[in-house]
PDB file of C-alpha atoms in Angstrom:
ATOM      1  CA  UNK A   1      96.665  67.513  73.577  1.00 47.00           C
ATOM      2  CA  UNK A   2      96.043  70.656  75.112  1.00 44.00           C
ATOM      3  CA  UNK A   3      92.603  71.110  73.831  1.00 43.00           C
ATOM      4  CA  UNK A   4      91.423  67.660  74.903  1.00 43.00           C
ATOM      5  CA  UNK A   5      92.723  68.639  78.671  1.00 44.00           C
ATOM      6  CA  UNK A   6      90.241  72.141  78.539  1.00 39.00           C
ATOM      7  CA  UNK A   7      87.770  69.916  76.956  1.00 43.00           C
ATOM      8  CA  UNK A   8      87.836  67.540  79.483  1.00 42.00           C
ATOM      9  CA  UNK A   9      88.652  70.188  82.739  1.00 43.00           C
ATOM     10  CA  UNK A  10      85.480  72.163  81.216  1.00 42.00           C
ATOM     11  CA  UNK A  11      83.217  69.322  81.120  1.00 42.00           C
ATOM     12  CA  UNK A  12      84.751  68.233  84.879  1.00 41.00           C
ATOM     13  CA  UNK A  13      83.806  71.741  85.913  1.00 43.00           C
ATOM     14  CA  UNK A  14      80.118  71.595  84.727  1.00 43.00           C
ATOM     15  CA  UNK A  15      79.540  68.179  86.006  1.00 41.00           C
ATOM     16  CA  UNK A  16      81.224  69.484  89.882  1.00 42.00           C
ATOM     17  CA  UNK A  17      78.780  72.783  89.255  1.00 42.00           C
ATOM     18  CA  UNK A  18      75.872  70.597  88.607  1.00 44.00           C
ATOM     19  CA  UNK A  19      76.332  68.231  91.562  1.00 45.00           C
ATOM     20  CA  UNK A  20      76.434  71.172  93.413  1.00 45.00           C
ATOM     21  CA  UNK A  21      72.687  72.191  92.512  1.00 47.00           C
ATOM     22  CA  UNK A  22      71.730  69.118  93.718  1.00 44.00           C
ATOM     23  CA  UNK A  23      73.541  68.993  96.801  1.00 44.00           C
ATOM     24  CA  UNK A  24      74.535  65.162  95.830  1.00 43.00           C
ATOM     25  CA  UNK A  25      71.668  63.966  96.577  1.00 42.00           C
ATOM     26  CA  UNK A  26      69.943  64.559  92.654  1.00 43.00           C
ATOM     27  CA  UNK A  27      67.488  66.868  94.413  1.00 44.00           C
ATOM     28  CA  UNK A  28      67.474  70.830  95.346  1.00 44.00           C
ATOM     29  CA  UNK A  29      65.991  72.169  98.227  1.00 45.00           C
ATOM     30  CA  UNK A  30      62.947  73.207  97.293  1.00 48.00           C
ATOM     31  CA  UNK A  31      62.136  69.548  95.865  1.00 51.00           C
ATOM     32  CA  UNK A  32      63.014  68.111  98.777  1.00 57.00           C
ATOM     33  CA  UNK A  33      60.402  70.362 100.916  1.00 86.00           C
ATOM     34  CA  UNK A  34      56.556  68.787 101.689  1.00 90.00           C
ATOM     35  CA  UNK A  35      53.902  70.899  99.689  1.00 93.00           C
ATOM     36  CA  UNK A  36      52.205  72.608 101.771  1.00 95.00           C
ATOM     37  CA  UNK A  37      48.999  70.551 101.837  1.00 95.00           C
ATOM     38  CA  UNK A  38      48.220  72.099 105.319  1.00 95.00           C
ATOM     39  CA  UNK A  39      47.715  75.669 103.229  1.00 95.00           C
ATOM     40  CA  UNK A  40      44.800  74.158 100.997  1.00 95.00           C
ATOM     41  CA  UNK A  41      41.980  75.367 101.623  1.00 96.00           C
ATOM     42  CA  UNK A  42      38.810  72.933 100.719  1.00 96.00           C
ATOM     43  CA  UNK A  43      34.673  73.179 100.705  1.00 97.00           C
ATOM     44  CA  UNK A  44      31.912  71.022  99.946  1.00 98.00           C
ATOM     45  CA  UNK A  45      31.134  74.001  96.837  1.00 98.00           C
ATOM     46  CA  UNK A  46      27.804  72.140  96.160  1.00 97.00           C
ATOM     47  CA  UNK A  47      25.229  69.370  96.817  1.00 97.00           C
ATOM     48  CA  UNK A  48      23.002  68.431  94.026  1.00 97.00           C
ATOM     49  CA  UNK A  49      19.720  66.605  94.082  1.00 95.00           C
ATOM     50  CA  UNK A  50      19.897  62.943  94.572  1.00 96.00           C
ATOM     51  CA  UNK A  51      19.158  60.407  92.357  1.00 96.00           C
ATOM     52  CA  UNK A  52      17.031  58.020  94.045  1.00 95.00           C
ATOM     53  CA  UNK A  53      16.945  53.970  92.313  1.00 95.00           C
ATOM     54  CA  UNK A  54      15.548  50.894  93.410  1.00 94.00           C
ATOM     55  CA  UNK A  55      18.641  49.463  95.241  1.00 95.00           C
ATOM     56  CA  UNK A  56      20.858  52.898  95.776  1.00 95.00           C
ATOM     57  CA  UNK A  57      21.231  55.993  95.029  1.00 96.00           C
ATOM     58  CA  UNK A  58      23.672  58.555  93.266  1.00 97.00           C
ATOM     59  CA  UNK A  59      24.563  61.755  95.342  1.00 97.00           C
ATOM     60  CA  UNK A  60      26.543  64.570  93.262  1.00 98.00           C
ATOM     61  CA  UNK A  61      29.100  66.389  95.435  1.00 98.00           C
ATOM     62  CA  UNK A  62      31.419  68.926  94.323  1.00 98.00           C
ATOM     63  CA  UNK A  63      34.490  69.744  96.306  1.00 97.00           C
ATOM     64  CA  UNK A  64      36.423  73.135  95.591  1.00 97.00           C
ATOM     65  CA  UNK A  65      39.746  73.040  96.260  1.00 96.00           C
ATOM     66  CA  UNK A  66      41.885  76.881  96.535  1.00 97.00           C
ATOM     67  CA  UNK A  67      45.815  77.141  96.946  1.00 97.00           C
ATOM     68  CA  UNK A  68      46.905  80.043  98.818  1.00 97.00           C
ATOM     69  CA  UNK A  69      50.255  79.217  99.246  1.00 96.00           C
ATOM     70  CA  UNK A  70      53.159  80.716  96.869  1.00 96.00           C
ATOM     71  CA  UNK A  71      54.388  77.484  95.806  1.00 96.00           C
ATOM     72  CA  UNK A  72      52.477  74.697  93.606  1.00 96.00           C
ATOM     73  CA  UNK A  73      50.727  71.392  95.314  1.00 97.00           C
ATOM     74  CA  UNK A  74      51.354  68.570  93.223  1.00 96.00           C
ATOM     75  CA  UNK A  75      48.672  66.270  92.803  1.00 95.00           C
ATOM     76  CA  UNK A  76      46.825  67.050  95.541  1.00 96.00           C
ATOM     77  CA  UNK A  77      44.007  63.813  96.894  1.00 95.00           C
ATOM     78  CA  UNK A  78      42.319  62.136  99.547  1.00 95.00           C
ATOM     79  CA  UNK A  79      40.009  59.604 101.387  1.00 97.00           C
ATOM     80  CA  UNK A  80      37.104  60.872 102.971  1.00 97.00           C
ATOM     81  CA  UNK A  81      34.545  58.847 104.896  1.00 98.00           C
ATOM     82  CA  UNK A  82      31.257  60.282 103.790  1.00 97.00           C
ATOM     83  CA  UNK A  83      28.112  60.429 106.020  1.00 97.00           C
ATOM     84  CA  UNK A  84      24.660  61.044 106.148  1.00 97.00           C
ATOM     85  CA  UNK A  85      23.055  62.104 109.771  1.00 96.00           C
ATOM     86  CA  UNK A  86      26.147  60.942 111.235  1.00 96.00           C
ATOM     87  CA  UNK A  87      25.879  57.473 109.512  1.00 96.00           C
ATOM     88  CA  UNK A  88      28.604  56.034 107.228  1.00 96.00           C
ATOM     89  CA  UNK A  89      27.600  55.399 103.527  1.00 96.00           C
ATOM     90  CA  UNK A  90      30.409  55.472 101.486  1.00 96.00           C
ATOM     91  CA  UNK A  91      34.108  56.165 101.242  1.00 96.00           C
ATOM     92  CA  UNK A  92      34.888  58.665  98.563  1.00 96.00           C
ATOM     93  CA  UNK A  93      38.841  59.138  97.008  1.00 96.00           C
ATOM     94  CA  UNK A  94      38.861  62.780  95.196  1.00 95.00           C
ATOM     95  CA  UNK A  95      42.084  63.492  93.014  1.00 94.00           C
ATOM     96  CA  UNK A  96      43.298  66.601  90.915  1.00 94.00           C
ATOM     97  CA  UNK A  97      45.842  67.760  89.278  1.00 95.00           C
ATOM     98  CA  UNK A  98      48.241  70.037  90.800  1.00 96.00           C
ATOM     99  CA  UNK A  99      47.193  73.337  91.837  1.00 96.00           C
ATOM    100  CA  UNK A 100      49.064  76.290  90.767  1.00 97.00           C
ATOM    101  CA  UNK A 101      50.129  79.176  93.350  1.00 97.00           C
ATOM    102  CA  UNK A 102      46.150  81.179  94.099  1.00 97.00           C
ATOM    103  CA  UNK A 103      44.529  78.408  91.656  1.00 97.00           C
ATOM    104  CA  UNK A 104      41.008  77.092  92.851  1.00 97.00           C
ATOM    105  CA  UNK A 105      39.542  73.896  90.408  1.00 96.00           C
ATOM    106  CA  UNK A 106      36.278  72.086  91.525  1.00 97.00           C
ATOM    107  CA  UNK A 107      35.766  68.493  91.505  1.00 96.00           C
ATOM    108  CA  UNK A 108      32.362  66.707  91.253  1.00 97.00           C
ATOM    109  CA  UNK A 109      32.423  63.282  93.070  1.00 97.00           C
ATOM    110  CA  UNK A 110      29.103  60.407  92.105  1.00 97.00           C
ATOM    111  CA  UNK A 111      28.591  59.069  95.257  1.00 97.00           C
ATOM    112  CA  UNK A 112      26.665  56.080  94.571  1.00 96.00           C
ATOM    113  CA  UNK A 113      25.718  54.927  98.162  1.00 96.00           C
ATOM    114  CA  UNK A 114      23.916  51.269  97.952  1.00 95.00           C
ATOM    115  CA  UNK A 115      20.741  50.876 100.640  1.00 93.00           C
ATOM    116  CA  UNK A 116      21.891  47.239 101.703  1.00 92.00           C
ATOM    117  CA  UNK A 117      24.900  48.660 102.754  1.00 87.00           C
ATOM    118  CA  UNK A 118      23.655  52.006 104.709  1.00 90.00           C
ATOM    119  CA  UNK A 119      21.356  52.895 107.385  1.00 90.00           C
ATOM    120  CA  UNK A 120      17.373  52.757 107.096  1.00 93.00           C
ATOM    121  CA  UNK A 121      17.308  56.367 108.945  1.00 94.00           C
ATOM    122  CA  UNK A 122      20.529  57.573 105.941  1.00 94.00           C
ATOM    123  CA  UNK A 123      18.371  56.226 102.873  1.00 93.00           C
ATOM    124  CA  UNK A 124      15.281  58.116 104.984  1.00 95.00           C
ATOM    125  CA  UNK A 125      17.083  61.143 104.917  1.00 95.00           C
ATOM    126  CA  UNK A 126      17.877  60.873 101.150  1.00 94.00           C
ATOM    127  CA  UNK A 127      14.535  60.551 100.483  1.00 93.00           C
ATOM    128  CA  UNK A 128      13.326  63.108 102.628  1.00 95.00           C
ATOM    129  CA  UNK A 129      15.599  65.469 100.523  1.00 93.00           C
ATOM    130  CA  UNK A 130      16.715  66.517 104.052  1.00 95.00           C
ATOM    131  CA  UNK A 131      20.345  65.897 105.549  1.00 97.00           C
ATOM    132  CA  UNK A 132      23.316  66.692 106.801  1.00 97.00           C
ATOM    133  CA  UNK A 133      26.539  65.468 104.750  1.00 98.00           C
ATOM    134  CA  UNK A 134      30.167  65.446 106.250  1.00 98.00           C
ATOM    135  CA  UNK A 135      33.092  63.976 104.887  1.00 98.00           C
ATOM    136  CA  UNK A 136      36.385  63.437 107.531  1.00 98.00           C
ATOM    137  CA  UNK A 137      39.163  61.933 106.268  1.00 97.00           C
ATOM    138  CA  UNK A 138      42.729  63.038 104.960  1.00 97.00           C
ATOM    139  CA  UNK A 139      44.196  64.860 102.107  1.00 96.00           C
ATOM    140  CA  UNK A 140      47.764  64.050 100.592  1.00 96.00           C
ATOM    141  CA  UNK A 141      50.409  65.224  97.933  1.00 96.00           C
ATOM    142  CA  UNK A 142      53.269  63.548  97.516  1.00 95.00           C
ATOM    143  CA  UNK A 143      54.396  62.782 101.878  1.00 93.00           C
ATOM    144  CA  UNK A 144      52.485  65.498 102.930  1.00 96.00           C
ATOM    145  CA  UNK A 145      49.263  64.515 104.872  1.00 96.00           C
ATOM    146  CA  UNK A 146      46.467  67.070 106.374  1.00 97.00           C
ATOM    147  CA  UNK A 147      43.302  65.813 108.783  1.00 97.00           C
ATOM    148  CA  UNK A 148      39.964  67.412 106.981  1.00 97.00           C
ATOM    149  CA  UNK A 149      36.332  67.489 108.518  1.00 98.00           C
ATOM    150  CA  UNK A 150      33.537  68.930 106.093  1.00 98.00           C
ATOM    151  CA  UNK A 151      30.403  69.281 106.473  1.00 98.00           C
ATOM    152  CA  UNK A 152      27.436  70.386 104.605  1.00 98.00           C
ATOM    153  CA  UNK A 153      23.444  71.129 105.303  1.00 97.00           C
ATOM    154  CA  UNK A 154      21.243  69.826 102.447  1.00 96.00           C
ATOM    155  CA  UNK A 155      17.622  71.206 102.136  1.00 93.00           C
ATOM    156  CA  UNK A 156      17.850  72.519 105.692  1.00 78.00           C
TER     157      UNK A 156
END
């Protein structure tokens, strides 16, 4: 009888120790924290050539993403409105995994941006191999959310 009581007081203790960790809420404080999405540091890394078709064409982008910050981001991603010469094309949704504290990872997006749907004078520019591209939208992980305006010169 006596062992059964320790048995059971012992297993008590543990289970009082372990709500503890949690604060009884089944999550410690560093869980409960936002990542710090506001730390990442993004570029447009790269432009490639376009690949001009008949009805659109395909526009290579890669995005490099860097984590400063001490503490992982978890599955960092976004939505970006994506222009040419100041003219919407496309909307373009990068994910990654999560970054690792001082980890940097590229990401190539296909932007296939459809002439019926753009701008004579943004299918001109494509052409013309000659153009500016930004990208303004947000980035998230998990309820973290961070305002981002890129921009890069192509063949300028």
């Amino acid at each position: 009888m006596k062992r059964r009581q320790l048995v059971s007081g012992a297993s008590l203790a543990a289970i009082a120790t372990l709500a503890g960790c949690t604060g009884g809420s089944g999550t410690t404080g560093t869980e409960s924290s936002k990542p710090p999405i506001d730390q990442l540091e993004i570029s447009i890394f790269d432009v490639r050539q376009p690949d001009l078709g008949v009805q659109s064409a395909t526009l290579p982008v890669i995005l490099e993403f860097t984590n400063p910050a001490d503490v992982e981001i978890p599955s960092p991603s976004g939505e970006f409105d994506v222009a040419i010469n100041g003219y919407l094309v496309v909307t373009a949704e990068p994910t990654l995994n999560t970054l690792e504290p001082g980890e940097t990872a590229k990401t190539t997006l296909e932007l296939i941006i459809e002439y019926v749907d753009s701008r004579s004078a943004a299918v001109d520019a494509l052409r013309s191999k000659s153009f500016q591209l930004t990208m303004d939208g947000k980035l998230r992980s998990e309820d973290a959310t961070e305002t981002v305006s890129l921009s890069y010169d192509y063949g300028q």
